Amino acid sequence: MNRPRSSFRSSPALIAGTVALLLTLIPTRALADPNAPGPGGTSFPVIAQGVGAISTDRAAWRVVKDTAQLPGDAEPLERALGFALATDDAVLVTDENTGAQQRLAAAEAAFIPEGAVQRHESLGDAPAPYFRLALVPPEDADFTAGGDLVLAGEPFAAPSGRRDLDLILGNLRSGTTATLSDSGFPTVLLTLTGSFSVGVAEGGGGPTTLAAGEAMVIQGDRKVKATGPNASVFVAAVIGPEIPSSSAQPIDQSNGNDGTGNDGTTDNGSDNTGKQVGSIGVWVYDCPPDVSYQDLTVPYPTGTCTEDPAATFATLTGDNLPGGHLTLDDLTPGEGNNFWSVPYGDYTLATDNSVQVIVDPADALGETTGNTAILWPLTINADHPNLSIGIYLLH
């Protein structure tokens, strides 16, 4: 596994900041309470926070060291649930659908909602390194989208509901120790500068050494000791308590002032007229002659067939779409897949009869019809806001 060293530069204010040496332990049962104190207590500040649902029953932590390209060179990508953390020069995070922007100076971070389409751009004179920490399906734990893999965590049972997610920052003088309390779920720990000895708070085996640019997943109370010659800095991404769903209605942005066009739609087909928006991830495969329908899997990248977006045609039709339809050419590049952003509603995927289509989740697919062309009815709604489709060309 590639574990690159970080070139993180701590700001003077960060290094000079007074950090308590011991985090008062918060019982795990208290952390399940939405009204409980934050995961860092009074010792470790929260530098980014958000609320989101983990979209799969099982998940894994992934840490990638990436590079934010200069403005004009960065491509918008669909992002995974988690955080972006600037380390050297400032990074500009721009949401392609809303136009919202965040400037991340060194040691600053931003929460990334699941499926957000964002550009990450350097505001310095050169491309800037930064880290992405994300909760992903286990099969995507080693997918980097062109970055360097720092950690592909082991799968774990994902908690249900919308969860408070926090990124906390720790800064310890050499030789000092702090305790990270158990959140009840796996926590990812990333060293930015210096090094740490990470051990079980009470009993257990020997500690693990974590150098700058390395990460590990921890669970249970852990004792963290700074072992570098100077101050050592880490961040930890924590899964917190379940948060009640909002009853607020989407804001009507149909007045054309949403930055997406006077018709209230974005270039990739998502709707900003107050409708809920989902996504359809699409993979197209060209399969060898010896592959049959029984060999196919759910539509995540597989070694059975070769990904080839030009292998066949596919058209998505629906009343909510601009012009009434979208083609494979309208797919937006994403982090691990290409996708269509579409308002909630009923749609039909049309393909030729030489392909097999697998939809996940399967109950979002209606009864197929057709002969020369096959029609695959699909529904995007609150129960199924995000679909995955694999289109397999069989010979």
GROMACS .gro file of C-alpha atoms in nm:
model
  395
    1MET     CA    1   0.000   0.000   0.000
    2ASN     CA    2   0.129   0.342  -0.091
    3ARG     CA    3   0.161   0.558   0.221
    4PRO     CA    4   0.293   0.897   0.112
    5ARG     CA    5   0.457   1.136   0.357
    6SER     CA    6   0.273   1.458   0.421
    7SER     CA    7   0.426   1.798   0.354
    8PHE     CA    8   0.177   1.961   0.595
    9ARG     CA    9   0.287   2.297   0.736
   10SER     CA   10   0.120   2.393   1.061
   11SER     CA   11   0.030   2.758   1.099
   12PRO     CA   12   0.199   2.948   1.387
   13ALA     CA   13  -0.137   2.995   1.555
   14LEU     CA   14  -0.202   2.622   1.540
   15ILE     CA   15   0.135   2.529   1.691
   16ALA     CA   16   0.112   2.800   1.955
   17GLY     CA   17  -0.239   2.700   2.054
   18THR     CA   18  -0.281   2.561   2.400
   19VAL     CA   19  -0.402   2.201   2.386
   20ALA     CA   20  -0.505   2.015   2.700
   21LEU     CA   21  -0.302   1.701   2.751
   22LEU     CA   22  -0.585   1.469   2.840
   23LEU     CA   23  -0.929   1.447   2.685
   24THR     CA   24  -1.189   1.368   2.948
   25LEU     CA   25  -1.346   1.038   2.853
   26ILE     CA   26  -1.709   1.059   2.740
   27PRO     CA   27  -1.905   0.734   2.785
   28THR     CA   28  -2.004   0.569   2.458
   29ARG     CA   29  -2.372   0.578   2.554
   30ALA     CA   30  -2.352   0.958   2.586
   31LEU     CA   31  -2.214   0.990   2.233
   32ALA     CA   32  -2.532   0.826   2.102
   33ASP     CA   33  -2.729   1.125   2.233
   34PRO     CA   34  -2.772   1.407   1.976
   35ASN     CA   35  -2.744   1.651   2.269
   36ALA     CA   36  -2.412   1.505   2.391
   37PRO     CA   37  -2.086   1.706   2.389
   38GLY     CA   38  -1.878   1.701   2.071
   39PRO     CA   39  -1.634   1.414   2.014
   40GLY     CA   40  -1.329   1.631   2.086
   41GLY     CA   41  -1.452   1.760   2.418
   42THR     CA   42  -1.274   2.081   2.514
   43SER     CA   43  -0.933   1.954   2.407
   44PHE     CA   44  -0.957   1.882   2.035
   45PRO     CA   45  -1.145   2.136   1.820
   46VAL     CA   46  -1.387   2.027   1.551
   47ILE     CA   47  -1.256   2.174   1.223
   48ALA     CA   48  -1.535   2.040   1.000
   49GLN     CA   49  -1.878   1.894   1.069
   50GLY     CA   50  -2.183   1.781   0.878
   51VAL     CA   51  -2.480   1.548   0.885
   52GLY     CA   52  -2.530   1.270   0.632
   53ALA     CA   53  -2.653   0.915   0.587
   54ILE     CA   54  -2.419   0.631   0.494
   55SER     CA   55  -2.584   0.494   0.181
   56THR     CA   56  -2.482   0.128   0.219
   57ASP     CA   57  -2.532  -0.139   0.485
   58ARG     CA   58  -2.155  -0.190   0.508
   59ALA     CA   59  -1.893   0.081   0.477
   60ALA     CA   60  -1.519   0.138   0.499
   61TRP     CA   61  -1.301   0.438   0.571
   62ARG     CA   62  -1.081   0.555   0.285
   63VAL     CA   63  -0.800   0.811   0.303
   64VAL     CA   64  -0.647   0.953  -0.016
   65LYS     CA   65  -0.372   1.209  -0.059
   66ASP     CA   66  -0.483   1.408  -0.361
   67THR     CA   67  -0.370   1.711  -0.558
   68ALA     CA   68  -0.589   2.016  -0.616
   69GLN     CA   69  -0.513   2.144  -0.964
   70LEU     CA   70  -0.492   2.510  -1.060
   71PRO     CA   71  -0.817   2.688  -1.153
   72GLY     CA   72  -0.927   2.582  -1.499
   73ASP     CA   73  -0.748   2.247  -1.475
   74ALA     CA   74  -0.961   2.081  -1.205
   75GLU     CA   75  -1.256   1.867  -1.317
   76PRO     CA   76  -1.585   1.843  -1.126
   77LEU     CA   77  -1.627   1.500  -0.967
   78GLU     CA   78  -1.900   1.331  -0.769
   79ARG     CA   79  -1.760   1.306  -0.415
   80ALA     CA   80  -1.801   1.051  -0.139
   81LEU     CA   81  -1.936   1.133   0.207
   82GLY     CA   82  -1.656   1.269   0.425
   83PHE     CA   83  -1.407   1.555   0.444
   84ALA     CA   84  -1.149   1.748   0.241
   85LEU     CA   85  -0.847   1.874   0.437
   86ALA     CA   86  -0.599   2.137   0.311
   87THR     CA   87  -0.239   2.086   0.417
   88ASP     CA   88  -0.007   2.330   0.236
   89ASP     CA   89  -0.156   2.597   0.013
   90ALA     CA   90  -0.520   2.696   0.023
   91VAL     CA   91  -0.777   2.482  -0.158
   92LEU     CA   92  -1.101   2.616  -0.305
   93VAL     CA   93  -1.400   2.380  -0.288
   94THR     CA   94  -1.679   2.469  -0.531
   95ASP     CA   95  -2.015   2.291  -0.546
   96GLU     CA   96  -2.113   2.264  -0.913
   97ASN     CA   97  -2.487   2.241  -0.845
   98THR     CA   98  -2.530   2.524  -0.593
   99GLY     CA   99  -2.228   2.746  -0.669
  100ALA     CA  100  -2.137   2.750  -0.297
  101GLN     CA  101  -1.764   2.791  -0.230
  102GLN     CA  102  -1.536   2.727   0.065
  103ARG     CA  103  -1.176   2.839   0.100
  104LEU     CA  104  -0.964   2.597   0.301
  105ALA     CA  105  -0.639   2.740   0.434
  106ALA     CA  106  -0.374   2.505   0.577
  107ALA     CA  107  -0.521   2.294   0.860
  108GLU     CA  108  -0.877   2.382   0.757
  109ALA     CA  109  -1.129   2.126   0.635
  110ALA     CA  110  -1.474   2.103   0.478
  111PHE     CA  111  -1.753   1.848   0.513
  112ILE     CA  112  -1.847   1.679   0.184
  113PRO     CA  113  -2.207   1.554   0.148
  114GLU     CA  114  -2.263   1.221  -0.026
  115GLY     CA  115  -2.283   1.263  -0.402
  116ALA     CA  116  -2.184   1.632  -0.406
  117VAL     CA  117  -2.036   1.735  -0.740
  118GLN     CA  118  -1.736   1.952  -0.657
  119ARG     CA  119  -1.421   2.108  -0.799
  120HIS     CA  120  -1.117   2.112  -0.570
  121GLU     CA  121  -0.875   2.380  -0.690
  122SER     CA  122  -0.545   2.518  -0.565
  123LEU     CA  123  -0.534   2.889  -0.477
  124GLY     CA  124  -0.154   2.892  -0.473
  125ASP     CA  125   0.097   2.924  -0.754
  126ALA     CA  126   0.110   2.548  -0.810
  127PRO     CA  127  -0.112   2.242  -0.762
  128ALA     CA  128  -0.165   2.183  -0.389
  129PRO     CA  129  -0.164   1.854  -0.199
  130TYR     CA  130  -0.458   1.783   0.028
  131PHE     CA  131  -0.631   1.485   0.190
  132ARG     CA  132  -0.972   1.328   0.138
  133LEU     CA  133  -1.122   1.115   0.417
  134ALA     CA  134  -1.440   0.934   0.314
  135LEU     CA  135  -1.693   0.669   0.406
  136VAL     CA  136  -1.741   0.446   0.101
  137PRO     CA  137  -1.880   0.104   0.004
  138PRO     CA  138  -1.615  -0.160   0.087
  139GLU     CA  139  -1.558  -0.237  -0.282
  140ASP     CA  140  -1.456   0.128  -0.336
  141ALA     CA  141  -1.214   0.145  -0.043
  142ASP     CA  142  -0.908   0.135  -0.270
  143PHE     CA  143  -1.044   0.365  -0.542
  144THR     CA  144  -0.841   0.688  -0.553
  145ALA     CA  145  -0.968   0.887  -0.856
  146GLY     CA  146  -0.606   0.960  -0.944
  147GLY     CA  147  -0.477   1.030  -0.592
  148ASP     CA  148  -0.241   0.828  -0.372
  149LEU     CA  149  -0.403   0.570  -0.145
  150VAL     CA  150  -0.312   0.621   0.220
  151LEU     CA  151  -0.564   0.382   0.377
  152ALA     CA  152  -0.826   0.133   0.258
  153GLY     CA  153  -1.007   0.043   0.578
  154GLU     CA  154  -1.173  -0.285   0.663
  155PRO     CA  155  -1.553  -0.316   0.611
  156PHE     CA  156  -1.785  -0.259   0.905
  157ALA     CA  157  -2.161  -0.255   0.963
  158ALA     CA  158  -2.272   0.100   0.882
  159PRO     CA  159  -2.502   0.268   1.133
  160SER     CA  160  -2.847   0.359   1.007
  161GLY     CA  161  -2.998   0.703   0.982
  162ARG     CA  162  -2.848   1.047   0.931
  163ARG     CA  163  -2.532   1.077   1.137
  164ASP     CA  164  -2.333   1.364   1.281
  165LEU     CA  165  -1.983   1.341   1.129
  166ASP     CA  166  -1.698   1.538   1.283
  167LEU     CA  167  -1.333   1.596   1.193
  168ILE     CA  168  -1.132   1.684   1.502
  169LEU     CA  169  -0.778   1.825   1.520
  170GLY     CA  170  -0.517   1.726   1.777
  171ASN     CA  171  -0.186   1.904   1.840
  172LEU     CA  172   0.040   1.752   2.108
  173ARG     CA  173   0.383   1.855   2.227
  174SER     CA  174   0.651   1.589   2.209
  175GLY     CA  175   0.614   1.328   2.483
  176THR     CA  176   0.262   1.427   2.588
  177THR     CA  177  -0.035   1.193   2.587
  178ALA     CA  178  -0.409   1.225   2.524
  179THR     CA  179  -0.695   0.980   2.519
  180LEU     CA  180  -0.945   0.948   2.234
  181SER     CA  181  -1.273   0.806   2.361
  182ASP     CA  182  -1.479   0.542   2.183
  183SER     CA  183  -1.754   0.681   1.958
  184GLY     CA  184  -1.915   0.340   1.921
  185PHE     CA  185  -1.806   0.316   1.555
  186PRO     CA  186  -1.474   0.291   1.371
  187THR     CA  187  -1.280   0.619   1.367
  188VAL     CA  188  -1.006   0.702   1.117
  189LEU     CA  189  -0.690   0.866   1.254
  190LEU     CA  190  -0.448   1.048   1.019
  191THR     CA  191  -0.109   1.188   1.126
  192LEU     CA  192  -0.019   1.516   0.958
  193THR     CA  193   0.313   1.610   1.123
  194GLY     CA  194   0.546   1.433   1.365
  195SER     CA  195   0.451   1.085   1.480
  196PHE     CA  196   0.231   0.913   1.735
  197SER     CA  197   0.221   0.597   1.938
  198VAL     CA  198  -0.138   0.471   1.939
  199GLY     CA  199  -0.235   0.208   2.195
  200VAL     CA  200  -0.537   0.071   2.375
  201ALA     CA  201  -0.624   0.292   2.671
  202GLU     CA  202  -0.642   0.001   2.915
  203GLY     CA  203  -0.476  -0.337   2.859
  204GLY     CA  204  -0.444  -0.480   2.510
  205GLY     CA  205  -0.132  -0.532   2.301
  206GLY     CA  206   0.154  -0.303   2.215
  207PRO     CA  207   0.102   0.038   2.055
  208THR     CA  208   0.113   0.112   1.683
  209THR     CA  209   0.348   0.379   1.550
  210LEU     CA  210   0.186   0.622   1.309
  211ALA     CA  211   0.420   0.850   1.111
  212ALA     CA  212   0.333   1.165   0.917
  213GLY     CA  213   0.111   1.086   0.618
  214GLU     CA  214  -0.007   0.752   0.764
  215ALA     CA  215  -0.354   0.659   0.883
  216MET     CA  216  -0.527   0.382   1.075
  217VAL     CA  217  -0.877   0.291   1.187
  218ILE     CA  218  -0.935   0.270   1.562
  219GLN     CA  219  -1.224   0.164   1.780
  220GLY     CA  220  -1.251   0.170   2.157
  221ASP     CA  221  -1.072   0.409   2.390
  222ARG     CA  222  -0.722   0.480   2.258
  223LYS     CA  223  -0.420   0.647   2.415
  224VAL     CA  224  -0.227   0.870   2.175
  225LYS     CA  225   0.128   0.981   2.257
  226ALA     CA  226   0.326   1.234   2.052
  227THR     CA  227   0.665   1.078   1.973
  228GLY     CA  228   0.805   1.329   1.722
  229PRO     CA  229   1.084   1.569   1.819
  230ASN     CA  230   0.849   1.867   1.788
  231ALA     CA  231   0.475   1.913   1.797
  232SER     CA  232   0.277   1.632   1.635
  233VAL     CA  233  -0.057   1.697   1.467
  234PHE     CA  234  -0.336   1.455   1.378
  235VAL     CA  235  -0.695   1.462   1.259
  236ALA     CA  236  -0.963   1.206   1.342
  237ALA     CA  237  -1.292   1.156   1.155
  238VAL     CA  238  -1.566   1.043   1.393
  239ILE     CA  239  -1.912   0.896   1.329
  240GLY     CA  240  -2.147   1.046   1.585
  241PRO     CA  241  -2.509   1.018   1.698
  242GLU     CA  242  -2.813   0.984   1.475
  243ILE     CA  243  -2.977   1.315   1.388
  244PRO     CA  244  -3.354   1.350   1.325
  245SER     CA  245  -3.448   1.410   0.963
  246SER     CA  246  -3.534   1.765   0.868
  247SER     CA  247  -3.894   1.848   0.789
  248ALA     CA  248  -3.793   2.157   0.592
  249GLN     CA  249  -3.897   2.182   0.229
  250PRO     CA  250  -3.641   2.252  -0.044
  251ILE     CA  251  -3.594   2.618  -0.133
  252ASP     CA  252  -3.757   2.720  -0.459
  253GLN     CA  253  -3.476   2.849  -0.680
  254SER     CA  254  -3.679   2.880  -0.999
  255ASN     CA  255  -3.620   3.255  -1.029
  256GLY     CA  256  -3.307   3.193  -1.233
  257ASN     CA  257  -3.073   3.343  -0.968
  258ASP     CA  258  -2.929   3.008  -0.865
  259GLY     CA  259  -2.628   3.030  -1.096
  260THR     CA  260  -2.743   2.742  -1.311
  261GLY     CA  261  -2.945   2.912  -1.584
  262ASN     CA  262  -3.276   3.089  -1.626
  263ASP     CA  263  -3.464   2.766  -1.678
  264GLY     CA  264  -3.377   2.641  -1.329
  265THR     CA  265  -3.185   2.337  -1.449
  266THR     CA  266  -2.817   2.252  -1.431
  267ASP     CA  267  -2.610   2.141  -1.728
  268ASN     CA  268  -2.615   1.777  -1.614
  269GLY     CA  269  -2.997   1.763  -1.582
  270SER     CA  270  -3.048   1.816  -1.209
  271ASP     CA  271  -3.346   2.032  -1.120
  272ASN     CA  272  -3.329   2.345  -0.902
  273THR     CA  273  -3.698   2.436  -0.904
  274GLY     CA  274  -3.761   2.301  -0.556
  275LYS     CA  275  -3.773   1.931  -0.647
  276GLN     CA  276  -3.570   1.669  -0.464
  277VAL     CA  277  -3.280   1.547  -0.675
  278GLY     CA  278  -3.127   1.200  -0.693
  279SER     CA  279  -2.858   1.037  -0.902
  280ILE     CA  280  -2.814   0.740  -1.134
  281GLY     CA  281  -2.462   0.600  -1.149
  282VAL     CA  282  -2.389   0.421  -1.477
  283TRP     CA  283  -2.122   0.168  -1.577
  284VAL     CA  284  -2.107   0.028  -1.933
  285TYR     CA  285  -1.917  -0.297  -1.995
  286ASP     CA  286  -1.806  -0.494  -2.301
  287CYS     CA  287  -1.796  -0.861  -2.201
  288PRO     CA  288  -1.590  -1.147  -2.351
  289PRO     CA  289  -1.780  -1.413  -2.553
  290ASP     CA  290  -1.762  -1.668  -2.269
  291VAL     CA  291  -1.943  -1.442  -2.020
  292SER     CA  292  -2.314  -1.507  -1.968
  293TYR     CA  293  -2.585  -1.336  -1.768
  294GLN     CA  294  -2.517  -1.565  -1.472
  295ASP     CA  295  -2.162  -1.427  -1.445
  296LEU     CA  296  -2.268  -1.065  -1.400
  297THR     CA  297  -2.263  -0.877  -1.070
  298VAL     CA  298  -2.411  -0.562  -0.926
  299PRO     CA  299  -2.295  -0.260  -1.125
  300TYR     CA  300  -1.970  -0.183  -0.950
  301PRO     CA  301  -1.638  -0.204  -1.139
  302THR     CA  302  -1.564  -0.570  -1.196
  303GLY     CA  303  -1.289  -0.777  -1.354
  304THR     CA  304  -1.542  -0.995  -1.535
  305CYS     CA  305  -1.596  -0.745  -1.818
  306THR     CA  306  -1.408  -0.440  -1.943
  307GLU     CA  307  -1.552  -0.094  -1.884
  308ASP     CA  308  -1.624   0.068  -2.221
  309PRO     CA  309  -1.862   0.367  -2.227
  310ALA     CA  310  -1.892   0.334  -2.606
  311ALA     CA  311  -1.989  -0.034  -2.604
  312THR     CA  312  -2.360   0.031  -2.652
  313PHE     CA  313  -2.622   0.303  -2.656
  314ALA     CA  314  -2.850   0.388  -2.366
  315THR     CA  315  -3.103   0.671  -2.337
  316LEU     CA  316  -3.284   0.786  -2.025
  317THR     CA  317  -3.625   0.941  -2.092
  318GLY     CA  318  -3.857   1.126  -1.855
  319ASP     CA  319  -4.084   1.430  -1.838
  320ASN     CA  320  -3.855   1.601  -1.583
  321LEU     CA  321  -3.549   1.594  -1.810
  322PRO     CA  322  -3.433   1.882  -2.030
  323GLY     CA  323  -3.546   1.794  -2.380
  324GLY     CA  324  -3.713   1.483  -2.237
  325HIS     CA  325  -3.405   1.261  -2.247
  326LEU     CA  326  -3.039   1.213  -2.151
  327THR     CA  327  -2.775   1.002  -2.328
  328LEU     CA  328  -2.446   0.851  -2.216
  329ASP     CA  329  -2.277   1.166  -2.346
  330ASP     CA  330  -2.463   1.362  -2.075
  331LEU     CA  331  -2.309   1.163  -1.789
  332THR     CA  332  -2.110   1.367  -1.536
  333PRO     CA  333  -1.770   1.223  -1.432
  334GLY     CA  334  -1.783   1.104  -1.073
  335GLU     CA  335  -1.559   0.956  -0.805
  336GLY     CA  336  -1.576   0.591  -0.909
  337ASN     CA  337  -1.852   0.619  -1.167
  338ASN     CA  338  -2.028   0.845  -1.416
  339PHE     CA  339  -2.378   0.958  -1.330
  340TRP     CA  340  -2.693   1.146  -1.422
  341SER     CA  341  -2.843   1.390  -1.170
  342VAL     CA  342  -3.221   1.377  -1.201
  343PRO     CA  343  -3.524   1.501  -1.003
  344TYR     CA  344  -3.735   1.246  -0.820
  345GLY     CA  345  -3.974   1.078  -1.061
  346ASP     CA  346  -4.034   0.794  -1.305
  347TYR     CA  347  -3.791   0.728  -1.591
  348THR     CA  348  -3.728   0.475  -1.865
  349LEU     CA  349  -3.388   0.348  -1.970
  350ALA     CA  350  -3.385   0.233  -2.335
  351THR     CA  351  -3.110  -0.001  -2.459
  352ASP     CA  352  -3.068  -0.237  -2.753
  353ASN     CA  353  -3.149  -0.604  -2.698
  354SER     CA  354  -2.786  -0.719  -2.702
  355VAL     CA  355  -2.721  -0.596  -2.349
  356GLN     CA  356  -2.814  -0.703  -2.001
  357VAL     CA  357  -2.893  -0.439  -1.740
  358ILE     CA  358  -2.861  -0.480  -1.363
  359VAL     CA  359  -3.014  -0.215  -1.136
  360ASP     CA  360  -2.921  -0.175  -0.771
  361PRO     CA  361  -3.139  -0.164  -0.566
  362ALA     CA  362  -3.340  -0.411  -0.773
  363ASP     CA  363  -3.682  -0.302  -0.643
  364ALA     CA  364  -3.637   0.040  -0.810
  365LEU     CA  365  -3.675  -0.138  -1.147
  366GLY     CA  366  -4.019  -0.200  -1.296
  367GLU     CA  367  -4.127  -0.467  -1.545
  368THR     CA  368  -3.919  -0.453  -1.863
  369THR     CA  369  -4.080  -0.447  -2.207
  370GLY     CA  370  -3.972  -0.432  -2.571
  371ASN     CA  371  -3.818  -0.642  -2.846
  372THR     CA  372  -3.568  -0.462  -3.072
  373ALA     CA  373  -3.516  -0.205  -2.798
  374ILE     CA  374  -3.562  -0.297  -2.431
  375LEU     CA  375  -3.731  -0.052  -2.194
  376TRP     CA  376  -3.627  -0.056  -1.828
  377PRO     CA  377  -3.866   0.150  -1.603
  378LEU     CA  378  -3.687   0.320  -1.311
  379THR     CA  379  -3.809   0.521  -1.013
  380ILE     CA  380  -3.608   0.779  -0.819
  381ASN     CA  381  -3.773   0.871  -0.488
  382ALA     CA  382  -3.708   0.911  -0.116
  383ASP     CA  383  -3.674   0.532  -0.078
  384HIS     CA  384  -3.433   0.508  -0.373
  385PRO     CA  385  -3.262   0.847  -0.422
  386ASN     CA  386  -2.946   0.696  -0.570
  387LEU     CA  387  -2.945   0.411  -0.822
  388SER     CA  388  -2.656   0.217  -0.974
  389ILE     CA  389  -2.690   0.068  -1.322
  390GLY     CA  390  -2.459  -0.178  -1.494
  391ILE     CA  391  -2.507  -0.216  -1.870
  392TYR     CA  392  -2.333  -0.529  -2.000
  393LEU     CA  393  -2.282  -0.588  -2.372
  394LEU     CA  394  -2.297  -0.966  -2.425
  395HIS     CA  395  -2.161  -1.140  -2.737
   0.00000   0.00000   0.00000
